[in-house]
Short mmCIF file of C-alpha atoms in Angstrom, two decimals:
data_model
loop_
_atom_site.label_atom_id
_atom_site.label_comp_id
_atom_site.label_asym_id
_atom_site.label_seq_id
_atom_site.Cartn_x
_atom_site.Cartn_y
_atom_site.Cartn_z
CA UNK P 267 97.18 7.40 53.38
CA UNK P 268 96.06 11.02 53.08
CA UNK P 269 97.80 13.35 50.71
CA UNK P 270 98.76 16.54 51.61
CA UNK P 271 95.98 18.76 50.38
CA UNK P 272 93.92 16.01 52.35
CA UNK P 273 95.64 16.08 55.38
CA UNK P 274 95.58 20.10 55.58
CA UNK P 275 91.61 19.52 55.09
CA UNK P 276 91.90 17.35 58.11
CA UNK P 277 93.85 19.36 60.46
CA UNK P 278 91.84 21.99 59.59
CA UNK P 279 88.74 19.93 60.75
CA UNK P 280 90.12 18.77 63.73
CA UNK P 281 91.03 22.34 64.85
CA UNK P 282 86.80 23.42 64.12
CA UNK P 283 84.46 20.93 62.93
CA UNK P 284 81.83 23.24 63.61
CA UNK P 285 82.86 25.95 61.27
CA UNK P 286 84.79 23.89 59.17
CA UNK P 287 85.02 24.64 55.34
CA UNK P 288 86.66 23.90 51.83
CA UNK P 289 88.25 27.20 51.78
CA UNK P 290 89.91 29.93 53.99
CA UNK P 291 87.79 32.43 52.96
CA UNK P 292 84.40 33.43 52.27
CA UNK P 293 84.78 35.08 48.84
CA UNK P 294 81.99 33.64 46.62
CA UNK P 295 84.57 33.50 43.48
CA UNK P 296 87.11 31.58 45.45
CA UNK P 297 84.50 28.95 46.80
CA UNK P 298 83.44 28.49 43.08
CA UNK P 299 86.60 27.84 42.00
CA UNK P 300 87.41 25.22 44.80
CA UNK P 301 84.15 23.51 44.29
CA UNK P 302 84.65 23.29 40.40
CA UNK P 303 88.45 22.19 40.84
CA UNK P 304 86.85 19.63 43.42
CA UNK P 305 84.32 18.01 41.01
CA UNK P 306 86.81 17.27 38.29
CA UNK P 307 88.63 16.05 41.08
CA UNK P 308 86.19 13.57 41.90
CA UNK P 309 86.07 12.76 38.21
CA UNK P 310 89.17 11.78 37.44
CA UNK P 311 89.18 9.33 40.47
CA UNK P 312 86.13 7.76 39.55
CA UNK P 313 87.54 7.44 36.26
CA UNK P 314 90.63 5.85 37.06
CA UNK P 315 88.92 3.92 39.26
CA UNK P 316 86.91 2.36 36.92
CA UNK P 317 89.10 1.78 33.68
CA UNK P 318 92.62 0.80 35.53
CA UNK P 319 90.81 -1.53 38.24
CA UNK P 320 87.10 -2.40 37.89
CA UNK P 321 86.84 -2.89 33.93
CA UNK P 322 89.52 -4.90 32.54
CA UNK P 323 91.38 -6.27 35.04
CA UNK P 324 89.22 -9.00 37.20
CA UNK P 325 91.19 -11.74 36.82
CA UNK P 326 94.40 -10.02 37.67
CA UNK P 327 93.42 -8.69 40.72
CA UNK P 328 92.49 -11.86 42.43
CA UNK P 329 95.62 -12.89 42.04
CA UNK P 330 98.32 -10.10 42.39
CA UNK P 331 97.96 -8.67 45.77
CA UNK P 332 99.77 -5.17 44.88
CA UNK P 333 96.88 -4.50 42.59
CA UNK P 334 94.71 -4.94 45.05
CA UNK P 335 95.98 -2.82 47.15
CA UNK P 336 96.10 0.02 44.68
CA UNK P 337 92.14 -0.87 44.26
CA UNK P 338 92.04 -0.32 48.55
CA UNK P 339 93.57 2.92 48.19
CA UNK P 340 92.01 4.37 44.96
CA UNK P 341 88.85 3.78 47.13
CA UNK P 342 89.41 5.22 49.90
CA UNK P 343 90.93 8.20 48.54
CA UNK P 344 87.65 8.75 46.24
CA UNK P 345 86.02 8.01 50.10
CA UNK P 346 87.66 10.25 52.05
CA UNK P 347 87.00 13.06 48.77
CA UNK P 348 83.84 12.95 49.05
CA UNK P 349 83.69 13.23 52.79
CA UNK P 350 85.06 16.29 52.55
CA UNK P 351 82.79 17.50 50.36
CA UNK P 352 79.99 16.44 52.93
CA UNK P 353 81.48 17.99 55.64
CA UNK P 354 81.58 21.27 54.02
CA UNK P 355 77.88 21.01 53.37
CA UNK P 356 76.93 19.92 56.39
CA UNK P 357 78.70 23.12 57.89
CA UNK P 358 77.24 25.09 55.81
CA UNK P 359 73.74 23.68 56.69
CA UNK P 360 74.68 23.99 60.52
CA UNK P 361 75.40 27.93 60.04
CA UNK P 362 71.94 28.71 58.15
CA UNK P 363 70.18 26.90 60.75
CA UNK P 364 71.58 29.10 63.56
CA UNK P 365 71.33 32.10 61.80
CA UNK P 366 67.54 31.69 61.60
CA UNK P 367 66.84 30.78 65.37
CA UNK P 368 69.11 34.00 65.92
CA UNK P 369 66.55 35.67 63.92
CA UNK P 370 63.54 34.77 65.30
CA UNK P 371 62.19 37.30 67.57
CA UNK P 372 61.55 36.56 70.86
CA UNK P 373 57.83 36.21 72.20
CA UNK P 374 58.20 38.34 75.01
CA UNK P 375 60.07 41.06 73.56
CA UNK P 376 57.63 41.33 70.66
CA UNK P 377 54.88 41.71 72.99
CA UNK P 378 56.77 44.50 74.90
CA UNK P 379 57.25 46.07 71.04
CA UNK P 380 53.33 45.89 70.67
CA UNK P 381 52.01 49.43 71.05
CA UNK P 382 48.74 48.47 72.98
CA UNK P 383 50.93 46.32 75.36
CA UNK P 384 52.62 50.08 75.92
CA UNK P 385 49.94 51.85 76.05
CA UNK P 386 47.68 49.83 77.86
CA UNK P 387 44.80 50.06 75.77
CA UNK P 388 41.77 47.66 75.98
CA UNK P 389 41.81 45.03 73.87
CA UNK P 390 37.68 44.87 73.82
CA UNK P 391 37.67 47.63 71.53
CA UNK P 392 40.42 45.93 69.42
CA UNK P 393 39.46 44.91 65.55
CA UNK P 394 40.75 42.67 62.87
CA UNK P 395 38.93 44.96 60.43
CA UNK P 396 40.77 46.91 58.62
CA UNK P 397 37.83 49.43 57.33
CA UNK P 398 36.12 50.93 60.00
CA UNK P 399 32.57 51.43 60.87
CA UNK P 400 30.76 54.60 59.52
CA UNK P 401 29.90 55.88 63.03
CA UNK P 402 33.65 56.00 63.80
CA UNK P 403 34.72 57.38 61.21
CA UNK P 404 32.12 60.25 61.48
CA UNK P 405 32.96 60.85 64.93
CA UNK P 406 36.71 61.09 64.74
CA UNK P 407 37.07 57.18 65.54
CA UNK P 408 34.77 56.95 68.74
CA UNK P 409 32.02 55.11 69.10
CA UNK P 410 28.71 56.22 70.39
CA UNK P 411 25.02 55.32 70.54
CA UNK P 412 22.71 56.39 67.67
CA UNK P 413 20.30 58.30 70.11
CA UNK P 414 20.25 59.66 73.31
CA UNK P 415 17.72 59.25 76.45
CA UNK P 416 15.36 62.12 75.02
CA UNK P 417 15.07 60.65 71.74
CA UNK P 418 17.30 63.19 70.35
CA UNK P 419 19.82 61.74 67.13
CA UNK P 420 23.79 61.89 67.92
CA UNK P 421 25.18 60.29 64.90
CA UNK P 422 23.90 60.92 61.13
CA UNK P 423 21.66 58.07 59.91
CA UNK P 424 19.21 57.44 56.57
CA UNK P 425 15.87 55.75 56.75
CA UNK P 426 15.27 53.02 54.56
CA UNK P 427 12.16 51.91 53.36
CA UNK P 428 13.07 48.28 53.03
CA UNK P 429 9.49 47.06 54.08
CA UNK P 430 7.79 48.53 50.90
CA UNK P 431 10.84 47.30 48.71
CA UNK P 432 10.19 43.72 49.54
CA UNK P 433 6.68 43.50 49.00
CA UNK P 434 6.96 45.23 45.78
CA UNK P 435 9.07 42.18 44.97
CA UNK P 436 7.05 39.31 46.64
CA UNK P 437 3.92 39.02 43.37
CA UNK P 438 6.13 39.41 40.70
CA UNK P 439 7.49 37.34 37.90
CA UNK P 440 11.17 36.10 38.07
CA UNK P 441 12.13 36.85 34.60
CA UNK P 442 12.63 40.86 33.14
CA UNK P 443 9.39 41.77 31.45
CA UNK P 444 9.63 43.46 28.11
CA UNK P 445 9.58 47.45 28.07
CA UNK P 446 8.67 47.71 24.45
CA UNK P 447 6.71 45.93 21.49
CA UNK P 448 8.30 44.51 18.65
CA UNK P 449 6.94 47.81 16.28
CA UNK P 450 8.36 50.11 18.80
CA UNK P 451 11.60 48.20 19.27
CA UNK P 452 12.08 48.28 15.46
CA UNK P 453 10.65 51.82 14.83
CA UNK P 454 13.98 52.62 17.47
CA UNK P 455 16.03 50.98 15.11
CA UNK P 456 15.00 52.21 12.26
CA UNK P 457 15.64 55.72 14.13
CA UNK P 458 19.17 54.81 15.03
CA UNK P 459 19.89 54.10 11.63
CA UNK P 460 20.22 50.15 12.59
CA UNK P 461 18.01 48.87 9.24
CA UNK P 462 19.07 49.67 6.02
CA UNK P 463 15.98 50.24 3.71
CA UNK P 464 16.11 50.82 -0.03
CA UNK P 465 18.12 48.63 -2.54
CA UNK P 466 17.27 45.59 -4.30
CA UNK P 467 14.35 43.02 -2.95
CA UNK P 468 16.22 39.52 -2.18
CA UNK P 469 14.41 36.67 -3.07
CA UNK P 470 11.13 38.55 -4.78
CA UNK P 471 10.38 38.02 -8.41
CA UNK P 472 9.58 41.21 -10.23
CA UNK P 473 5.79 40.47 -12.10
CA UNK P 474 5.23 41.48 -15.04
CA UNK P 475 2.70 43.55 -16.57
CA UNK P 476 0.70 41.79 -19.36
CA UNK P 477 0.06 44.82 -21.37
CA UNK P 478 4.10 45.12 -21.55
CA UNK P 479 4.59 42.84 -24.87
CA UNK P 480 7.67 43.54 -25.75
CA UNK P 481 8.57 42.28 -22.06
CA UNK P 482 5.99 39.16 -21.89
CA UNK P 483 8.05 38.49 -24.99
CA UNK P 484 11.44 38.54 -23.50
CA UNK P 485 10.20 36.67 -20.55
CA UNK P 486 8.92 33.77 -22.69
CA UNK P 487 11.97 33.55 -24.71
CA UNK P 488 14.44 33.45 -21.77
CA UNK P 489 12.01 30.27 -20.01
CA UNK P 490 12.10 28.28 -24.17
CA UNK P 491 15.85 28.97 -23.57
CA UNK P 492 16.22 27.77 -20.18
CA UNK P 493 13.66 24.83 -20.94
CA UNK P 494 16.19 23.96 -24.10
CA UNK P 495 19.02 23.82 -22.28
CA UNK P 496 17.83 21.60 -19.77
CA UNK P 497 16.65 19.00 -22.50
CA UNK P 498 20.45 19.19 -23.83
CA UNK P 499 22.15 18.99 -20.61
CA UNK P 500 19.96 16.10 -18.72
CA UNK P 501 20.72 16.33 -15.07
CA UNK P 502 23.72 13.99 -14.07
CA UNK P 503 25.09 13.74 -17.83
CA UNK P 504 27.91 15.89 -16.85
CA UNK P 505 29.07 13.02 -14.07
CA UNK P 506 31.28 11.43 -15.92
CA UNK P 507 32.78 8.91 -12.98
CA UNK P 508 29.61 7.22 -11.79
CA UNK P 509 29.01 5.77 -15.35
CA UNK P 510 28.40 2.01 -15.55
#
């Protein structure tokens, strides 16, 4: 029932199931090329196996037996393909797996590899932190107390006046209290060159000087204009779409 690449699949199985494989070898390009020549493989059976038996021919096979059989074999062969294929990956599976428990250190060994183990040190002075305290670092990584019995300083230290910090702190308000006044704040501005002075007033009318005819003049001509022109042009009388 096998064929003969099959069968040479199979003996090669029986001989190692452990370390079985598609291929001889190991080469990555040969592998590729057995796997792709594999899948169209499994293509073309699947193919066959669905146009010449499962599609058109129903009635035929229930009642000639040889076609039957042909459907049997077509399966099994597609079957036994594809167990192939499974055995290689499961082999493949089987060899990462003991490749990693190889590579997992024993517990043992790793605490004979730990220096302290070697050196005996004691693990009470042992730290997780990576930065070290000041007084250590000052005194060449030992520790030490601060004073000694007379009263005498051993290690550098600075006085803080915390006490007077927090009851400057208790009676006062919780927001930032101003530093300047508005006329100093802008008199800084001005200083910086931040406000630009000079140029024309926005939004002041100029008055005029009622001695200046020739300009009261002007002035009243330009509001009889303005006061004609609105009597010719009503407001809305340029809306021509609203009309009734």
């Amino acid at each position: 029932m096998l064929n003969d690449s099959n069968k040479k699949l199979y003996e090669r199985y029986t001989a190692n199931p452990i370390s079985f494989s598609l291929t001889s070898t190991n080469d990555a390009a040969t592998r590729r090329e057995v796997k792709i020549t594999r899948f169209k493989e499994e293509k073309e059976l699947k193919q066959r196996l669905e146009l010449k038996y499962l599609s058109n021919n129903q009635s035929r096979l229930q009642s000639d037996e040889d076609d039957v059989r042909q459907l049997y074999l077509a399966e099994i062969n597609l079957y036994v393909h594809q167990t192939f294929q499974s055995l290689d990956l499961l082999s493949q599976e089987i060899s990462m797996l003991s490749s990693i428990r190889n590579a997992v250190p024993n517990l043992e060994q790793a605490q004979r590899d730990d220096s302290r183990s070697r050196n005996g040190e004691d693990r009470s002075t042992y730290s997780e932190r990576l930065d070290p305290p000041i007084s250590q670092l000052l005194q060449g990584g030992k520790f030490g107390p601060l004073l000694s019995k007379e009263g005498r300083p051993m290690q550098p230290f600075t006085l803080l006046d915390r006490r007077s910090q927090l009851q400057q702190g208790v009676f006062r308000p919780s927001h930032n209290l101003p530093t300047m006044t508005i006329d100093e704040y802008l008199e800084e501005e001005r200083r910086r060159g931040g406000i630009i002075e000079g140029g024309e007033k926005s939004g002041m009318k100029e008055e005029v000087d009622e001695d200046d005819l020739d300009r009261a003049d002007e002035e009243t001509m330009k509001a009889r204009a303005w006061d004609e022109y609105k009597e010719a042009n009503p407001r809305g009388s340029g809306n021509t779409l609203n009309r009734g």
